[in-house]
Short mmCIF file of C-alpha atoms in Angstrom, two decimals:
data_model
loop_
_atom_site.label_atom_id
_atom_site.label_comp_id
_atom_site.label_asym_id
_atom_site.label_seq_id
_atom_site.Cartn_x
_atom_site.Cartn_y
_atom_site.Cartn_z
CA UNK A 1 0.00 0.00 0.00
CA UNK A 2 1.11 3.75 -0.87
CA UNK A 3 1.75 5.78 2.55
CA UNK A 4 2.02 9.30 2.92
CA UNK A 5 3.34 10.14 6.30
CA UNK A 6 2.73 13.32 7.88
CA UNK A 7 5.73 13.86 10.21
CA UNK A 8 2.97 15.98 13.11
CA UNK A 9 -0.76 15.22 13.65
CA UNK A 10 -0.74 18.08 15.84
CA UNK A 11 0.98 21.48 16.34
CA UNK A 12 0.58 24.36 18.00
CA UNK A 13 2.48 27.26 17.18
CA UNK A 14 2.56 30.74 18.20
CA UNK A 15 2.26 33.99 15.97
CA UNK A 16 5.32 34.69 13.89
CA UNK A 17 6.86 31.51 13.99
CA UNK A 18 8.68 29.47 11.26
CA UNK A 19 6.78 26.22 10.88
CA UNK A 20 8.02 23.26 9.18
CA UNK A 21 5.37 20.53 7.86
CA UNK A 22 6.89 17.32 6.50
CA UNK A 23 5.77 14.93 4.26
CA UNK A 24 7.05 11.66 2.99
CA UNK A 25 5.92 9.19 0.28
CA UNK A 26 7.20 5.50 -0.03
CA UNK A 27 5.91 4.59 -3.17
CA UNK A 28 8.68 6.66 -5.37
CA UNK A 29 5.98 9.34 -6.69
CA UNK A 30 6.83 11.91 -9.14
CA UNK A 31 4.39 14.53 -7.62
CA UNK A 32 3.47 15.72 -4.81
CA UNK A 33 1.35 17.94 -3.18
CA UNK A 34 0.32 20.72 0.03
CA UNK A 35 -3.25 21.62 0.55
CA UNK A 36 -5.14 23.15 2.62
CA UNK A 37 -8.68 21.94 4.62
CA UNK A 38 -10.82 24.79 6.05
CA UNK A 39 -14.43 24.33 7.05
CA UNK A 40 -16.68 25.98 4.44
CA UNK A 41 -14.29 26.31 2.02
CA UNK A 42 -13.00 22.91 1.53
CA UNK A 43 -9.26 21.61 0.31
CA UNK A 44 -7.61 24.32 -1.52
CA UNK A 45 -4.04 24.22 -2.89
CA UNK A 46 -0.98 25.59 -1.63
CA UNK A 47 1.88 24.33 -3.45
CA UNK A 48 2.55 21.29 -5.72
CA UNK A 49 5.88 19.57 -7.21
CA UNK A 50 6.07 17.28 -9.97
CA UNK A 51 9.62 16.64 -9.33
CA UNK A 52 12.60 16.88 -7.39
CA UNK A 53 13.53 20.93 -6.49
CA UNK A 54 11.12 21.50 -8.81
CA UNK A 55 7.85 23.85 -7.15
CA UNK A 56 4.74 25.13 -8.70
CA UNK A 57 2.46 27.43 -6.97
CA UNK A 58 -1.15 26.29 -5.92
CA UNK A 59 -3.99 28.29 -5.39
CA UNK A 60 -3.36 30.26 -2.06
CA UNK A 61 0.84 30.09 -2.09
CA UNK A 62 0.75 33.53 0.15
CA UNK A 63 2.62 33.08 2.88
CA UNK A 64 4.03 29.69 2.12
CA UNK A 65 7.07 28.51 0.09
CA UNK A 66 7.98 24.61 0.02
CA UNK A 67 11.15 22.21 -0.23
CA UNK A 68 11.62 19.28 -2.33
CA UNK A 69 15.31 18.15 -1.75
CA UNK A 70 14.90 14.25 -2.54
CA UNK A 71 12.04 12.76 -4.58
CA UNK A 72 9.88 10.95 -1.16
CA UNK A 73 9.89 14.07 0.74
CA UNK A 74 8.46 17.72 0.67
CA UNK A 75 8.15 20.24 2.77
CA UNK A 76 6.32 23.21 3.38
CA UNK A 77 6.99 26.33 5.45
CA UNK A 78 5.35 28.81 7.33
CA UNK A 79 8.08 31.81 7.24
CA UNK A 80 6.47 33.95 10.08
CA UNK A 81 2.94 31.93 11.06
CA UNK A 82 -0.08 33.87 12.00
CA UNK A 83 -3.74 33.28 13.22
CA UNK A 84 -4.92 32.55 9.48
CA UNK A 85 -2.95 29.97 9.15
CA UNK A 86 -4.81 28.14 11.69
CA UNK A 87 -5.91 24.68 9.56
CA UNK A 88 -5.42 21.24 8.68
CA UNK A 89 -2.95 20.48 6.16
CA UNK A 90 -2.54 17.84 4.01
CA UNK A 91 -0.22 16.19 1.76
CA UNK A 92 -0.97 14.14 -1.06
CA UNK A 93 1.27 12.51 -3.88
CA UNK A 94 0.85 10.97 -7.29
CA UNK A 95 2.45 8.76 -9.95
CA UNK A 96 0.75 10.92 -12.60
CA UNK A 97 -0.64 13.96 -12.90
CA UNK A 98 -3.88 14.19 -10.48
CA UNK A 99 -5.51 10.66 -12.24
CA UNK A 100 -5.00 9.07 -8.66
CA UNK A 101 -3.89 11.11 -5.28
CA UNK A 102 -2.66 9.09 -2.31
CA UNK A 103 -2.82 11.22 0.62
CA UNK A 104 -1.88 11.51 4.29
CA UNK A 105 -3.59 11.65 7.46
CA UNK A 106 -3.18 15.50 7.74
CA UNK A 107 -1.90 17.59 10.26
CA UNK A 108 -3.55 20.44 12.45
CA UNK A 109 -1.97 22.96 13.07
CA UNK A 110 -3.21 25.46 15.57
CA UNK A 111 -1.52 29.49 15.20
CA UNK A 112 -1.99 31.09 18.62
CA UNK B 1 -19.30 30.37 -10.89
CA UNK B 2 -17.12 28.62 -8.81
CA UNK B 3 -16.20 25.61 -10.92
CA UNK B 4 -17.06 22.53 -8.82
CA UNK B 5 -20.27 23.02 -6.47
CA UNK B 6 -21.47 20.22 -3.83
CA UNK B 7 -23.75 20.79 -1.16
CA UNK B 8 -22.28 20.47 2.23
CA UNK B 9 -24.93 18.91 3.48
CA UNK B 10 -25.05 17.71 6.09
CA UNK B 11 -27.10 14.25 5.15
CA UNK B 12 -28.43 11.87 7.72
CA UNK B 13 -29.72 8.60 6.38
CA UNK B 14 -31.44 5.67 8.02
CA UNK B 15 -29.19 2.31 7.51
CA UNK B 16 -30.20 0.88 4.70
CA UNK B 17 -31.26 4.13 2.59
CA UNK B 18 -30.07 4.95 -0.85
CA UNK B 19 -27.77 7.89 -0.50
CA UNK B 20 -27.50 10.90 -3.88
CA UNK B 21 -24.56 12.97 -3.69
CA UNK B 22 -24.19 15.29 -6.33
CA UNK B 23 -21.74 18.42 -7.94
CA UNK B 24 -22.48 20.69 -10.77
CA UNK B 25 -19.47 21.42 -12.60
CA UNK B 26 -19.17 24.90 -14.96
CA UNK B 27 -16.38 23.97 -17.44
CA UNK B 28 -17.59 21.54 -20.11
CA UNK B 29 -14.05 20.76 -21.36
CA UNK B 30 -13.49 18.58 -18.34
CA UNK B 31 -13.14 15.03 -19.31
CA UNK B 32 -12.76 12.83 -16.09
CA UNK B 33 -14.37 12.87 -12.55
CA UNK B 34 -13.77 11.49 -9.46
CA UNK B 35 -15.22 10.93 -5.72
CA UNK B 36 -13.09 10.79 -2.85
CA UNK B 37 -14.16 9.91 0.53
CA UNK B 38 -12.91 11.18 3.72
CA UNK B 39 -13.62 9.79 7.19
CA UNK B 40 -13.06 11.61 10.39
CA UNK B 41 -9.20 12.76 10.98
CA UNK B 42 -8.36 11.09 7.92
CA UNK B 43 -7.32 12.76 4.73
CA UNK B 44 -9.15 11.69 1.55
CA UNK B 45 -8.95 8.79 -0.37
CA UNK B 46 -10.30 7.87 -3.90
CA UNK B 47 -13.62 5.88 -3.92
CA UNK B 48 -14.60 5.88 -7.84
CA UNK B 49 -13.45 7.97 -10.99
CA UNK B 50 -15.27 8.09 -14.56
CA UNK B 51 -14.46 9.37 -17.80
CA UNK B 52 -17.72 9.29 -19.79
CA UNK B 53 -21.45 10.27 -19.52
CA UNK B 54 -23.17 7.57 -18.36
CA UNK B 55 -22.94 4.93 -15.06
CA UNK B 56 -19.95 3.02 -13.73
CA UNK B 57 -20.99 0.80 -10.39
CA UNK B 58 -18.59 -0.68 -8.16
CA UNK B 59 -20.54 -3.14 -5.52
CA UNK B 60 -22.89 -0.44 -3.44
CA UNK B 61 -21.58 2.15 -5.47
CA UNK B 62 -22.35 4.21 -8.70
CA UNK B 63 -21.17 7.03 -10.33
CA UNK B 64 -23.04 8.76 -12.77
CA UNK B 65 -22.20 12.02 -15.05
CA UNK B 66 -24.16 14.16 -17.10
CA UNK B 67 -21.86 15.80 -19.74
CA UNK B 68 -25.20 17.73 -20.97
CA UNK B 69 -25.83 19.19 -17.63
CA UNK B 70 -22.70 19.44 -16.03
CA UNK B 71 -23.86 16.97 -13.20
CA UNK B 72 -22.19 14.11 -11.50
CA UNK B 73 -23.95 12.33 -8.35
CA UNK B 74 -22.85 9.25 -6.61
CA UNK B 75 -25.47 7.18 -5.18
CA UNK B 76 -24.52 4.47 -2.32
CA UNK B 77 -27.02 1.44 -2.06
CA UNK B 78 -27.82 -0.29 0.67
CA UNK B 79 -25.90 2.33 2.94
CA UNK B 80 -23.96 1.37 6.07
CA UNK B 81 -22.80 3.21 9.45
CA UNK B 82 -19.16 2.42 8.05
CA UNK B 83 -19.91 5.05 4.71
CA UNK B 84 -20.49 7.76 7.47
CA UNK B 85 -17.99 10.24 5.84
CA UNK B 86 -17.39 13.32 4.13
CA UNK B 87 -17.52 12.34 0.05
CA UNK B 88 -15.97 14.95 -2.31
CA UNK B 89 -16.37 14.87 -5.94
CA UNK B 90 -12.98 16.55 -7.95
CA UNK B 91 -12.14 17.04 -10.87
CA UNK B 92 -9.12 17.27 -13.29
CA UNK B 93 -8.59 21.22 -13.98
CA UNK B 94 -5.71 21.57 -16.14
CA UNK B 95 -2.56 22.02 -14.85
CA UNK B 96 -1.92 19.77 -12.58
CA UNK B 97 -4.82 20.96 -10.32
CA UNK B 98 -7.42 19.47 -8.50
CA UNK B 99 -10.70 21.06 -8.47
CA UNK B 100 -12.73 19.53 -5.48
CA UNK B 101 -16.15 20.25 -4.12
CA UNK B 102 -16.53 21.34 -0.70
CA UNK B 103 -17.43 17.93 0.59
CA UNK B 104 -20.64 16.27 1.83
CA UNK B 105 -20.73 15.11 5.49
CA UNK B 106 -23.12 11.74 5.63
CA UNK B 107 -23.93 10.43 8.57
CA UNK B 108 -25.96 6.73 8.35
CA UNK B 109 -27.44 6.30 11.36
CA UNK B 110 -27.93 2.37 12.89
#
């Protein structure tokens, strides 16, 4: 089976800190994916990668930037968190494209 | 017009009911569609996809688009306490993207 480990189920951060979310694939993916999970507003995208150091922007990139050092793992980063940033965040990845995403269990992270 | 729309819901069913979910979609160059469901403190996971107008079943499951009207629905038969679930339909928007719905929360109650 594919897994997508999120490194944090929980966090809790305060305002202006830099936040590190990690995510790792096993299943030697070419893309990958950060999103975003708000009530009302549902999953919206942050940042995407179809391949190693290799970054696209998403949907809502403000405020983020991401890291993709070695094909399993990517990263995103808070530079300075704040109260907006309040969510659950989830990585996905794929073989191809978006035909079939594989994603984690998410992590909440809480920006006091 | 946003370009997926799904009614949040939230839908409670007696076990046993026949569930409709359902999107609208506003681009009628999209080709494929897909329905991913999402249980509590999980993150999603893909539950059917479809290319053409038309049904595709898979056991309790159908998905059915409507190129004409820009409608997809997936219907669960027979429904359980285990589909209780958030089910979000998404679709392929160029560019690598993703276009999902906002999700449906179903609860079947025993």
């Amino acid at each position: 089976d594919v897994k997508v480990t999120q490194s944090s189920r929980y966090l809790v951060k305060r305002t202006g800190e830099k936040v590190f979310l990690e995510c790792v694939q096993d299943m030697d993916h070419e893309n990958m994916f950060w999103y975003r999970q708000d009530p009302g507003l549902g999953l919206r995208l942050i940042y995407f990668s179809y391949d190693v150091k290799m970054k696209e922007k998403g949907d809502i990139p403000e405020g983020y930037s991401v890291s993709r050092e070695k094909k399993e793992r990517f990263s995103l980063i808070l530079e300075s968190a704040s109260t907006n940033q309040t969510s659950m965040y989830l990585c996905a990845s794929s073989q191809t494209g978006v035909d079939k995403l594989f994603f984690g269990s998410g992590t909440q992270l809480s920006v006091l | 017009q946003k370009e997926v729309e799904q009614d949040p819901g939230p839908l409670s069913v007696p076990e046993g009911a026949i569930v409709s979910l359902n999107c609208t979609y506003s681009n009628s160059a999209f080709q494929y569609f897909m329905w991913y469901r999402q249980y509590s403190r999980k993150g999603p996971e893909l539950l059917m996809y479809t290319y053409s107008s038309g049904n595709k079943e898979d056991g309790r499951f159908t998905a059915q688009v409507d190129k004409s009207s820009k409608y997809i629905s997936l219907f669960i038969r027979d429904s359980q306490p285990s589909d209780s679930a958030t089910y979000l339909c998404a679709i392929p928007g160029g560019s690598e993207k993703l276009v999902f719905g906002k999700g449906t929360k179903l609860t079947v109650n025993p």
